[in-house]
mmCIF file of N, CA, C and O in Angstrom:
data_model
loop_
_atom_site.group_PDB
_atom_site.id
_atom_site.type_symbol
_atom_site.label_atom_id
_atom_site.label_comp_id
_atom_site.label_asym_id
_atom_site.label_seq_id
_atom_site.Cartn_x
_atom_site.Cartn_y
_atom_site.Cartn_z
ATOM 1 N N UNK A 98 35.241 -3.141 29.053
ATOM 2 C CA UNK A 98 35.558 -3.393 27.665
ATOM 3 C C UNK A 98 34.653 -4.475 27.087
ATOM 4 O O UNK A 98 34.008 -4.263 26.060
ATOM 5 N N UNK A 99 34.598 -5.721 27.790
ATOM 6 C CA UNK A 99 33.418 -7.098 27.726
ATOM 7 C C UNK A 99 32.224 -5.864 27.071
ATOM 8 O O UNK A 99 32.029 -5.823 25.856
ATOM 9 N N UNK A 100 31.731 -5.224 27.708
ATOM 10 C CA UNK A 100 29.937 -4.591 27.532
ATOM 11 C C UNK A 100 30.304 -4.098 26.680
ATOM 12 O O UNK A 100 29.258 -4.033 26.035
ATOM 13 N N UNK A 101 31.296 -3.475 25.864
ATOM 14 C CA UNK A 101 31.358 -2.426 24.836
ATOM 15 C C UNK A 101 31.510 -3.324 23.718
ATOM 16 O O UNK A 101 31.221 -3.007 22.564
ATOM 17 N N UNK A 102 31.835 -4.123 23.967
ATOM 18 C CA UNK A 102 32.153 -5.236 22.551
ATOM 19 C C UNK A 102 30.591 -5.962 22.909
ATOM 20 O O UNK A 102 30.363 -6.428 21.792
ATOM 21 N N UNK A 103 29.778 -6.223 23.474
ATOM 22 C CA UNK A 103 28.676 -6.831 23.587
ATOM 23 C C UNK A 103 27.687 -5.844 23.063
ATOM 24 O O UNK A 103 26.609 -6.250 22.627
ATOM 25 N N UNK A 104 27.993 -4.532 23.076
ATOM 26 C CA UNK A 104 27.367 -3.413 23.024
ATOM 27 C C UNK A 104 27.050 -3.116 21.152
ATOM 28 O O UNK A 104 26.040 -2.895 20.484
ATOM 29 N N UNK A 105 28.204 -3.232 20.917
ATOM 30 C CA UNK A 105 28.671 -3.006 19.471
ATOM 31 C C UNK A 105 27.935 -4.147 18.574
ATOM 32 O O UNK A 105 27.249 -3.954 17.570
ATOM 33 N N UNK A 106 28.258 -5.405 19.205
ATOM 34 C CA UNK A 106 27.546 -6.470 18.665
ATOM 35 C C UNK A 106 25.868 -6.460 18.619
ATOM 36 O O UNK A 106 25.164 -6.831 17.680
ATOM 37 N N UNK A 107 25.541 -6.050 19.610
ATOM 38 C CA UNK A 107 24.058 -5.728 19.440
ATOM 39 C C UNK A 107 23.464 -4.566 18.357
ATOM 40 O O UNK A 107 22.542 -4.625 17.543
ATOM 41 N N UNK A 108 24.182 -3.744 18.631
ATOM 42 C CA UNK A 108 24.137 -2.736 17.787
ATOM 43 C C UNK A 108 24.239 -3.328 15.877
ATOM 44 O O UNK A 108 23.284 -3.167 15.117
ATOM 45 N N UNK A 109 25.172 -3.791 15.566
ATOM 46 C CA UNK A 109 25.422 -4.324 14.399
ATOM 47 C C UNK A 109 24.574 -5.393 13.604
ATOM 48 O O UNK A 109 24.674 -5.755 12.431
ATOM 49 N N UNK A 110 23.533 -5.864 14.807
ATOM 50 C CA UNK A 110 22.891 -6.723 14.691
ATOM 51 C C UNK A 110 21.795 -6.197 14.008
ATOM 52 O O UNK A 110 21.197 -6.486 12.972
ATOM 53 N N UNK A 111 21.672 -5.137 15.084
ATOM 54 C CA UNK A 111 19.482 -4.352 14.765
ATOM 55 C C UNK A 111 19.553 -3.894 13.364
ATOM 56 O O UNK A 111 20.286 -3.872 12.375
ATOM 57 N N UNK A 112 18.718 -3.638 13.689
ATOM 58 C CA UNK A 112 18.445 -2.895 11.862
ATOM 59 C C UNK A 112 17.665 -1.882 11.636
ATOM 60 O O UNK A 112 16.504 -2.173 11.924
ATOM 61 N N UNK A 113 17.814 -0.563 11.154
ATOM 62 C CA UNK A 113 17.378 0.806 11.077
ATOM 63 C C UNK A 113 15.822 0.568 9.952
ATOM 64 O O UNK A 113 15.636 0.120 8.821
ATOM 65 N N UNK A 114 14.720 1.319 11.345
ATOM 66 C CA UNK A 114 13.618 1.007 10.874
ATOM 67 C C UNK A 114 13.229 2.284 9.736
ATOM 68 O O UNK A 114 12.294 2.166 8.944
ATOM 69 N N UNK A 115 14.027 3.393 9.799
ATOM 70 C CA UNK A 115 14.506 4.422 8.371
ATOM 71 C C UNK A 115 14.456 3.827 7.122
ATOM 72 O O UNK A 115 13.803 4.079 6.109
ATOM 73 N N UNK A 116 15.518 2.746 7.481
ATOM 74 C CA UNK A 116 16.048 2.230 6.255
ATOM 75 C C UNK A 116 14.696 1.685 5.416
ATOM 76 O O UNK A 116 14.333 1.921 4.263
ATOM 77 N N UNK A 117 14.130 0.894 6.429
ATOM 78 C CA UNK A 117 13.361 -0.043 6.223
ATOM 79 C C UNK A 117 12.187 0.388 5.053
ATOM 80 O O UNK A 117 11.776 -0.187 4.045
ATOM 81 N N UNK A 118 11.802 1.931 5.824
ATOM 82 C CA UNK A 118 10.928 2.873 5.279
ATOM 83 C C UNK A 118 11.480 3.336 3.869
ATOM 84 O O UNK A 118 10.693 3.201 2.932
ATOM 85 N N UNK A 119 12.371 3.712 3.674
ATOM 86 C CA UNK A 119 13.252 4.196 2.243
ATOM 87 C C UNK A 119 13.026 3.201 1.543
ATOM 88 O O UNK A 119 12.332 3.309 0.532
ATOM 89 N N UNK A 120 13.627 1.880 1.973
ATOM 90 C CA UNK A 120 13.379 0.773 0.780
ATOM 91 C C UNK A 120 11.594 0.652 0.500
ATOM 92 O O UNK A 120 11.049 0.657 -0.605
ATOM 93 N N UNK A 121 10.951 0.552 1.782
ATOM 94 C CA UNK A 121 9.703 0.221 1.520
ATOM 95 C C UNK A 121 9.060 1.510 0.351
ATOM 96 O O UNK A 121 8.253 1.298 -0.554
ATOM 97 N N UNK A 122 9.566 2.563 0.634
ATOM 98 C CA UNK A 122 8.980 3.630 -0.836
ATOM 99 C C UNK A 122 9.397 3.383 -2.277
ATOM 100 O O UNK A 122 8.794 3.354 -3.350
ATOM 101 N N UNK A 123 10.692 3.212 -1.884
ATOM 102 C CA UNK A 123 11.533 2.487 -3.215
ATOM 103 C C UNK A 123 11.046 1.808 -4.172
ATOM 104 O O UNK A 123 10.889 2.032 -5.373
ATOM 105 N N UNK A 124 10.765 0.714 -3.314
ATOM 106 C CA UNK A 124 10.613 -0.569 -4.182
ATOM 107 C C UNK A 124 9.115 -1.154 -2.677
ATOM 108 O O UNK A 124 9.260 -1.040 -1.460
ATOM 109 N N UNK A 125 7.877 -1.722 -3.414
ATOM 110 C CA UNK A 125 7.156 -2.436 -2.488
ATOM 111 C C UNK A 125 7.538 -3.436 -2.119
ATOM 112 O O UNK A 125 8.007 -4.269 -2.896
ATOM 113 N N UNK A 126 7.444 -3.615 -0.883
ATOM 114 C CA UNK A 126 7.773 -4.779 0.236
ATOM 115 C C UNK A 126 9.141 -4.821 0.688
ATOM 116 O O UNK A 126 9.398 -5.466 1.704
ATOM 117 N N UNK A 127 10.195 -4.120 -0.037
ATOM 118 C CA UNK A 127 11.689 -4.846 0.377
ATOM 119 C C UNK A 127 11.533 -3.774 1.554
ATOM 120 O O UNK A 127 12.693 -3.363 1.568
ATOM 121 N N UNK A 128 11.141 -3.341 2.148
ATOM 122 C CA UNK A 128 10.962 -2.939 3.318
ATOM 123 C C UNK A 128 10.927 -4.175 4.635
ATOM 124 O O UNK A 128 11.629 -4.350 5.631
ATOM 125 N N UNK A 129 9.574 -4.986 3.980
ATOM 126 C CA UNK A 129 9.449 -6.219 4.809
ATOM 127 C C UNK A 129 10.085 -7.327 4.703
ATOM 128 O O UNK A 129 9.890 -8.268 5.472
ATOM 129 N N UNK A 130 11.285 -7.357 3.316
ATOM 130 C CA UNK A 130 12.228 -8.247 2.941
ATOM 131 C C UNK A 130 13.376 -7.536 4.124
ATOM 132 O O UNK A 130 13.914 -8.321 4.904
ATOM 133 N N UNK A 131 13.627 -6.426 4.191
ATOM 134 C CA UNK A 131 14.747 -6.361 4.775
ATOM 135 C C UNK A 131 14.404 -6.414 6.573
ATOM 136 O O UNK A 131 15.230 -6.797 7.402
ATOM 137 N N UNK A 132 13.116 -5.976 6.867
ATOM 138 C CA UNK A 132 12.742 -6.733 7.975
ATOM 139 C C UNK A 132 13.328 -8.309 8.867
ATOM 140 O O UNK A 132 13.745 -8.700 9.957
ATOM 141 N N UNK A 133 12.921 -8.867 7.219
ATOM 142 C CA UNK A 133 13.202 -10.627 7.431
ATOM 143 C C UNK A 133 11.778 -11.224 7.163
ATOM 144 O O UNK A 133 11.680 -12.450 7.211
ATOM 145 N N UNK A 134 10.706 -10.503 6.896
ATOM 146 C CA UNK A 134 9.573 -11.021 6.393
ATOM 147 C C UNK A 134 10.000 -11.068 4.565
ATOM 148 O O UNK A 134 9.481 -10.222 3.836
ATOM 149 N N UNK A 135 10.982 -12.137 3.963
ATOM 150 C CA UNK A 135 10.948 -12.191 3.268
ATOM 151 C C UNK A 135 9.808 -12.473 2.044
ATOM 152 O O UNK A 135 9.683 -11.647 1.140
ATOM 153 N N UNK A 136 9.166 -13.437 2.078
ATOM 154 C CA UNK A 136 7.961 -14.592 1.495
ATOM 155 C C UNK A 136 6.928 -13.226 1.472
ATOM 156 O O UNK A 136 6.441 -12.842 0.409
ATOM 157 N N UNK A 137 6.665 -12.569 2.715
ATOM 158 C CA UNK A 137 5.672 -11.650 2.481
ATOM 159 C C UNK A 137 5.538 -10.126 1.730
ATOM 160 O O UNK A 137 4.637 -9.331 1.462
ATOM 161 N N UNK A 138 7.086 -10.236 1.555
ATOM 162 C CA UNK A 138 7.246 -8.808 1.157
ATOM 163 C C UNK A 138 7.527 -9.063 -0.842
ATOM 164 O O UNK A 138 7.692 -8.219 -1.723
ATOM 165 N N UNK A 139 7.484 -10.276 -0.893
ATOM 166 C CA UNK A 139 7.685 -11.024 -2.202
ATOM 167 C C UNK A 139 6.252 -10.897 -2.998
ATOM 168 O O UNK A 139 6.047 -10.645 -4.186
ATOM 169 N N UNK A 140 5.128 -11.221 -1.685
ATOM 170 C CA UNK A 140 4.009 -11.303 -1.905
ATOM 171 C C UNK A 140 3.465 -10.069 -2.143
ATOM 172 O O UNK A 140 2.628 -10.002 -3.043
ATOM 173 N N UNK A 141 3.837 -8.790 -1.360
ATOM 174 C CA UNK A 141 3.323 -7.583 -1.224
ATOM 175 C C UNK A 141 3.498 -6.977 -2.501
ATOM 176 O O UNK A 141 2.613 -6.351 -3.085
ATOM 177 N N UNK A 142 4.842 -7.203 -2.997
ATOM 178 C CA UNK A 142 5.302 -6.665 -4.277
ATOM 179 C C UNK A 142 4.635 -7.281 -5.441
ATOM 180 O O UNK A 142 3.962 -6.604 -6.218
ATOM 181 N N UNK A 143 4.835 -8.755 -5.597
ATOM 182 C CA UNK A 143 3.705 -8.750 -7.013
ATOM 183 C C UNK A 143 2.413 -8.304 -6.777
ATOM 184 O O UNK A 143 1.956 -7.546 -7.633
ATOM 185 N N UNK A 144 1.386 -8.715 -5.394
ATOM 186 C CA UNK A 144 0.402 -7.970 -5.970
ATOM 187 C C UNK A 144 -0.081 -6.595 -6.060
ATOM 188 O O UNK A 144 -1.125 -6.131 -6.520
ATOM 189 N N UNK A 145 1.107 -5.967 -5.416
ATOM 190 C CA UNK A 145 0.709 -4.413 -5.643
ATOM 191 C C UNK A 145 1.004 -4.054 -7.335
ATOM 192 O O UNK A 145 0.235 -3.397 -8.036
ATOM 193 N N UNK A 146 2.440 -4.717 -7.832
ATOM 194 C CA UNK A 146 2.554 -4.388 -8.913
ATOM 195 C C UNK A 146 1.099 -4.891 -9.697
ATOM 196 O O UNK A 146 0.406 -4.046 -10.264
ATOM 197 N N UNK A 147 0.792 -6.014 -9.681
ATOM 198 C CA UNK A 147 -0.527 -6.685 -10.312
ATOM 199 C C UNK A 147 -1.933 -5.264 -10.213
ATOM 200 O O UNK A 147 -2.714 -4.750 -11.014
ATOM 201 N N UNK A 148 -1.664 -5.139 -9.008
ATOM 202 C CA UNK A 148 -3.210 -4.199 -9.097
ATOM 203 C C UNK A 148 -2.960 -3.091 -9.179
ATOM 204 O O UNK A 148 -3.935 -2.340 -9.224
ATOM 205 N N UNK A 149 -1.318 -2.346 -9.249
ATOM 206 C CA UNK A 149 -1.404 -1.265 -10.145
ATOM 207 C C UNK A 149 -1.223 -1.214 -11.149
ATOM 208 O O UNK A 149 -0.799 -0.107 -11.481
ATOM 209 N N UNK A 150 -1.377 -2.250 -12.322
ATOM 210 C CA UNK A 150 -1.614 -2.368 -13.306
ATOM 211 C C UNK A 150 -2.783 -2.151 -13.992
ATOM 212 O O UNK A 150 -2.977 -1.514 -15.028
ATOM 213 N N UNK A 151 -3.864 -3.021 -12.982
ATOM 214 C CA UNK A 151 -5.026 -3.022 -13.872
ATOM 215 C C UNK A 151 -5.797 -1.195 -13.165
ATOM 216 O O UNK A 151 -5.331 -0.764 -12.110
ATOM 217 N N UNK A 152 -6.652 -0.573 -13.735
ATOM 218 C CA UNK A 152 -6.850 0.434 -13.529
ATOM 219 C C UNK A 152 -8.013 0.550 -12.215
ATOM 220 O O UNK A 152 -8.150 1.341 -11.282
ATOM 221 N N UNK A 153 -8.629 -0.470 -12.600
ATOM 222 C CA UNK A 153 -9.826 -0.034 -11.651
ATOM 223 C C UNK A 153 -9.599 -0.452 -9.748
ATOM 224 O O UNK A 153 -10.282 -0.097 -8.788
ATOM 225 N N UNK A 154 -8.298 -1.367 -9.820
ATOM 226 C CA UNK A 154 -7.869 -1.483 -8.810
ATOM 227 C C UNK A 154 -6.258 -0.874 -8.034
ATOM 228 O O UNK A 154 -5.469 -1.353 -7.220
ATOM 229 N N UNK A 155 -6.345 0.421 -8.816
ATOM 230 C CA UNK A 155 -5.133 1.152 -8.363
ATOM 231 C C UNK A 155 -5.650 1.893 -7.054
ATOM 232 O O UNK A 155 -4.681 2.094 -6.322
ATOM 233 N N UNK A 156 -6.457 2.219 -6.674
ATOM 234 C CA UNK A 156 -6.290 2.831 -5.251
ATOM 235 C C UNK A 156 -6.273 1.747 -4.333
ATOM 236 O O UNK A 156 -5.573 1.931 -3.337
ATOM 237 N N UNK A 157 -7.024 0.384 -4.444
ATOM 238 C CA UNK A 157 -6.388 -0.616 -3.604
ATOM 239 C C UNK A 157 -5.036 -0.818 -3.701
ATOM 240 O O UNK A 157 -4.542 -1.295 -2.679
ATOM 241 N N UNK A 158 -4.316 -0.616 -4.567
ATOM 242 C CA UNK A 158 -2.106 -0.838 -4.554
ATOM 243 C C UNK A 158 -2.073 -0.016 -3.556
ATOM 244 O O UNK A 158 -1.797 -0.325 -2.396
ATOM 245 N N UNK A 159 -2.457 1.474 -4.113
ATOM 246 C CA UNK A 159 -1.931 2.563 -3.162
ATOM 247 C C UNK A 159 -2.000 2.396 -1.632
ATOM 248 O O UNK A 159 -1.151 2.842 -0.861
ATOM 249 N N UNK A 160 -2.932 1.812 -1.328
ATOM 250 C CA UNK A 160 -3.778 1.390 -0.044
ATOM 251 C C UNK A 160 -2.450 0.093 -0.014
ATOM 252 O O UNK A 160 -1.277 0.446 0.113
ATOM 253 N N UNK A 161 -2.676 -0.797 -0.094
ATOM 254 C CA UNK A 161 -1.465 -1.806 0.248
ATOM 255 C C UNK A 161 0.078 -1.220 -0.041
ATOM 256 O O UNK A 161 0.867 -1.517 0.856
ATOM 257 N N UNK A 162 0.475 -0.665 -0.824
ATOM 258 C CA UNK A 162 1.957 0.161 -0.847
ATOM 259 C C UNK A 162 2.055 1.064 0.337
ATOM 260 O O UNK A 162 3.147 1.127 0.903
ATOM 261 N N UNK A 163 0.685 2.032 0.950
ATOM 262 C CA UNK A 163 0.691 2.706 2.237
ATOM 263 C C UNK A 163 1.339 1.273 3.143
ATOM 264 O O UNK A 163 2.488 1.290 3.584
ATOM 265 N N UNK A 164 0.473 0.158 3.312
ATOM 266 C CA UNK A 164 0.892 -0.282 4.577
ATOM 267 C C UNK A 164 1.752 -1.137 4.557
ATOM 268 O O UNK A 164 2.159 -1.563 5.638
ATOM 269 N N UNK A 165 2.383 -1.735 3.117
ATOM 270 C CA UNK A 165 3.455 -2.248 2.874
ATOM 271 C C UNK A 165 4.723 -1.583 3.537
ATOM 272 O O UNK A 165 5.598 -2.238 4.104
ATOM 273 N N UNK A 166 4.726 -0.274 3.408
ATOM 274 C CA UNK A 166 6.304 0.485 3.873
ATOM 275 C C UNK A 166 5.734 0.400 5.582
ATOM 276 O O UNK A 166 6.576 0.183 6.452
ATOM 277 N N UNK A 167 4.094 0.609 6.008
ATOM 278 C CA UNK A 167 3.940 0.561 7.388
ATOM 279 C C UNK A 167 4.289 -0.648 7.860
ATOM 280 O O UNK A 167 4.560 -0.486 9.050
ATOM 281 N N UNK A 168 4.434 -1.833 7.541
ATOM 282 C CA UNK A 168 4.832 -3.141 7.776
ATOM 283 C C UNK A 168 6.033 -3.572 8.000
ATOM 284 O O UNK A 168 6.473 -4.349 8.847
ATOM 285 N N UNK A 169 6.688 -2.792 6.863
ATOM 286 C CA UNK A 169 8.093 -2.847 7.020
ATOM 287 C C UNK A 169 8.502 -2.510 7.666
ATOM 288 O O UNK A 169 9.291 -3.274 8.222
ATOM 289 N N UNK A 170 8.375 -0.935 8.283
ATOM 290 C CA UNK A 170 8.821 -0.350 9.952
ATOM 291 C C UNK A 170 8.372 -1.019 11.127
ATOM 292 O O UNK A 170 8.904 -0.977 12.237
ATOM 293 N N UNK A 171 7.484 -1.557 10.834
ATOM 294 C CA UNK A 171 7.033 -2.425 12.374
ATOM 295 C C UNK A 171 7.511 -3.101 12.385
ATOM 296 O O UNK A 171 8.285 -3.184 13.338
ATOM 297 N N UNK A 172 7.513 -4.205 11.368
ATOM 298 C CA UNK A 172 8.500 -5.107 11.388
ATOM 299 C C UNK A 172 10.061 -5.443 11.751
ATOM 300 O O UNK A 172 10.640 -6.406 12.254
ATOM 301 N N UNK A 173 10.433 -4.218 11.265
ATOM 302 C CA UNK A 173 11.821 -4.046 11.837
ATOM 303 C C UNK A 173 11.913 -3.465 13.325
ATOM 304 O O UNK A 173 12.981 -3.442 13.935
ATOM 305 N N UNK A 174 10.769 -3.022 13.833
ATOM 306 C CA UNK A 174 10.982 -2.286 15.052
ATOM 307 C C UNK A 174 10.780 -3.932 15.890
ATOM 308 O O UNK A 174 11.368 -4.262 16.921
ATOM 309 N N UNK A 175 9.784 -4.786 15.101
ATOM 310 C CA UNK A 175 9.770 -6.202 16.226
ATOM 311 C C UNK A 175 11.221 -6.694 15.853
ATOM 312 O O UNK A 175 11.991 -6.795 16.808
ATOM 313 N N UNK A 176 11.676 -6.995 14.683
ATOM 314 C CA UNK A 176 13.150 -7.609 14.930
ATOM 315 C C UNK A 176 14.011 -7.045 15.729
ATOM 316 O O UNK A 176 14.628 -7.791 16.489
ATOM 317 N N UNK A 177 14.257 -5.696 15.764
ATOM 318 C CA UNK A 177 15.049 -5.310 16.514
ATOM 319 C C UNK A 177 14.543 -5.629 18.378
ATOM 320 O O UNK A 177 15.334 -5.588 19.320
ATOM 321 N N UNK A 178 13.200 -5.898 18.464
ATOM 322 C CA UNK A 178 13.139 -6.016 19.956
ATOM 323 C C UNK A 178 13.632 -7.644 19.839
ATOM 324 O O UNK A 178 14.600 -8.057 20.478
ATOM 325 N N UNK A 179 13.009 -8.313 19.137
ATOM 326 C CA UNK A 179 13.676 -9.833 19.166
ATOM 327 C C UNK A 179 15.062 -9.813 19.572
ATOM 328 O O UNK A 179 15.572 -10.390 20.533
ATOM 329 N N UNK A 180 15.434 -9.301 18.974
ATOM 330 C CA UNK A 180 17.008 -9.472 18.770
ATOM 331 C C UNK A 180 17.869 -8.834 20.397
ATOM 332 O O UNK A 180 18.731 -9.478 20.996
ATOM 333 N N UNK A 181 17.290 -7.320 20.862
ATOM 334 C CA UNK A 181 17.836 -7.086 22.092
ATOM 335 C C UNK A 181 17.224 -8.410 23.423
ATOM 336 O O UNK A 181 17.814 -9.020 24.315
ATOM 337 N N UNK A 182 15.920 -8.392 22.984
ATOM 338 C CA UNK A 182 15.305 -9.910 24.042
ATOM 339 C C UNK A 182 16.396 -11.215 24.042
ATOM 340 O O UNK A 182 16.777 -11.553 25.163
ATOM 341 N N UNK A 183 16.909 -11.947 22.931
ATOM 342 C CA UNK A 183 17.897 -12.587 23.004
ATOM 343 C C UNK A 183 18.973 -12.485 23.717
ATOM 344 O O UNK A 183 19.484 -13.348 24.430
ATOM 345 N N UNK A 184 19.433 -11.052 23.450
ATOM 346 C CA UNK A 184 20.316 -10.882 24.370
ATOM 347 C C UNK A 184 20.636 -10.380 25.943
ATOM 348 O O UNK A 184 21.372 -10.252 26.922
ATOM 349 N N UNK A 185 19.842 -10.280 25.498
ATOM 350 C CA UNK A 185 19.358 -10.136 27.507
ATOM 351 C C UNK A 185 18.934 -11.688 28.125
ATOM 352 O O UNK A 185 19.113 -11.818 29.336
ATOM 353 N N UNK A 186 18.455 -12.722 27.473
ATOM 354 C CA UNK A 186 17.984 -13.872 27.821
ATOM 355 C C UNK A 186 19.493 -14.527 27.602
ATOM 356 O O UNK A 186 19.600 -15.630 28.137
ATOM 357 N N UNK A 187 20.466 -14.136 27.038
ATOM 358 C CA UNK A 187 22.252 -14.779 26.700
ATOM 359 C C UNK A 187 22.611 -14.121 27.960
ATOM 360 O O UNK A 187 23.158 -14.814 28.817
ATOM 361 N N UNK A 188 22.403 -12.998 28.174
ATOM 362 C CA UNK A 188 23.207 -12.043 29.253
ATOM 363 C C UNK A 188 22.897 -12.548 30.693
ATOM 364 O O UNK A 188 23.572 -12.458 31.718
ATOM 365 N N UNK A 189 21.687 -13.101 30.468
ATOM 366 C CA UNK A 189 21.346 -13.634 32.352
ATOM 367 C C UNK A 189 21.691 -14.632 32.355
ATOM 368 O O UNK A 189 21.635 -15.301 33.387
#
């Protein structure tokens, strides 16, 4: 029963690198906000909005909005290893 409640808790903890991807199409960067790379995904978003504004630098957004949502899934795929590493370093 102990492991299943330790189990659950880990579980509740991670965070779905899906999700991560949906928001990151959504909206730029809250992919890497919901990561926990907050500051950067703050950053990702004004200047993508900034340079898809001006015209001659819209395929560079597109190019940073591609790896903005790619950032965000990695990102969440490292939190989630952070997070099981903790607990295995609590568990021993």
């Amino acid at each position: 029963m102990n492991d299943a409640i330790k189990l659950a808790k880990l579980q509740n903890e991670m965070k779905n690198p899906t999700t991560s991807l949906v928001l990151g199409f959504l909206i730029p960067g809250a992919g890497q906000m919901y990561a926990g790379s907050v500051v950067f995904g703050i950053i990702n978003f004004i200047l993508i909005l900034v340079l898809a504004i001006t015209i001659v630098a819209s395929p560079i957004a597109f190019i940073l909005y591609a790896l903005s949502m790619y950032w965000g899934y990695k990102g969440t795929i490292v939190f989630n290893n952070e997070v099981i590493r903790k607990a295995e370093s609590q568990g021993s």
